[in-house]
Amino acid sequence: MQTFLVFLYRLLYFICEAYSLLIIIDAFMSWIPAISESAAGRWIDRIVNPFVNLFRQGPILRLIYATGIDISPMIALFVIYFVQSVALGWLFSILGRIFL
């Protein structure tokens, strides 16, 4: 059971890392329209935008309209890093106590 929990932890950690990388790539691609409109750019956009759009509301949306600066990818990265560093460790320490 311990090896399964370690495998699951590493898998979720890797998924968070990969998704963070996709968010960074999408943010850089938004600066170059030719790349963001390619097939790969649209695919990354479809994967990343549902999560990042959660943070493009309220005051951040007003900031985007007023300044043209979109900080929602940074907020999304902070949330992913929090989940990755705090929530995963906390969850798997509880699961380890229950099942081991």
PDB file of N, CA and C in Angstrom, residues 33 38 42 59 69 73 78 95:
ATOM      1  N   PRO A  33       0.843  36.290 -31.462  1.00  0.00           N
ATOM      2  CA  PRO A  33      -0.424  35.770 -31.994  1.00  0.00           C
ATOM      3  C   PRO A  33      -0.262  34.630 -32.997  1.00  0.00           C
ATOM      4  N   SER A  38      -1.877  28.798 -33.640  1.00  0.00           N
ATOM      5  CA  SER A  38      -1.538  27.528 -34.281  1.00  0.00           C
ATOM      6  C   SER A  38      -2.341  26.407 -33.623  1.00  0.00           C
ATOM      7  N   ARG A  42      -3.821  26.507 -29.811  1.00  0.00           N
ATOM      8  CA  ARG A  42      -5.246  26.357 -29.484  1.00  0.00           C
ATOM      9  C   ARG A  42      -5.464  25.195 -28.534  1.00  0.00           C
ATOM     10  N   PRO A  59     -12.048  42.164  -9.705  1.00  0.00           N
ATOM     11  CA  PRO A  59     -11.030  43.220  -9.800  1.00  0.00           C
ATOM     12  C   PRO A  59      -9.914  42.897 -10.788  1.00  0.00           C
ATOM     13  N   ILE A  69      -2.720  44.303 -18.447  1.00  0.00           N
ATOM     14  CA  ILE A  69      -1.871  43.332 -17.756  1.00  0.00           C
ATOM     15  C   ILE A  69      -2.756  42.253 -17.151  1.00  0.00           C
ATOM     16  N   PRO A  73      -2.685  34.253 -14.822  1.00  0.00           N
ATOM     17  CA  PRO A  73      -1.809  33.074 -14.861  1.00  0.00           C
ATOM     18  C   PRO A  73      -0.905  32.970 -13.633  1.00  0.00           C
ATOM     19  N   PHE A  78       0.271  30.257  -8.444  1.00  0.00           N
ATOM     20  CA  PHE A  78       0.355  30.252  -6.987  1.00  0.00           C
ATOM     21  C   PHE A  78      -0.581  29.213  -6.376  1.00  0.00           C
ATOM     22  N   LEU A  95      -3.476  10.132   4.588  1.00  0.00           N
ATOM     23  CA  LEU A  95      -3.688   8.806   3.989  1.00  0.00           C
ATOM     24  C   LEU A  95      -2.673   7.799   4.497  1.00  0.00           C
TER      25      LEU A  95
END
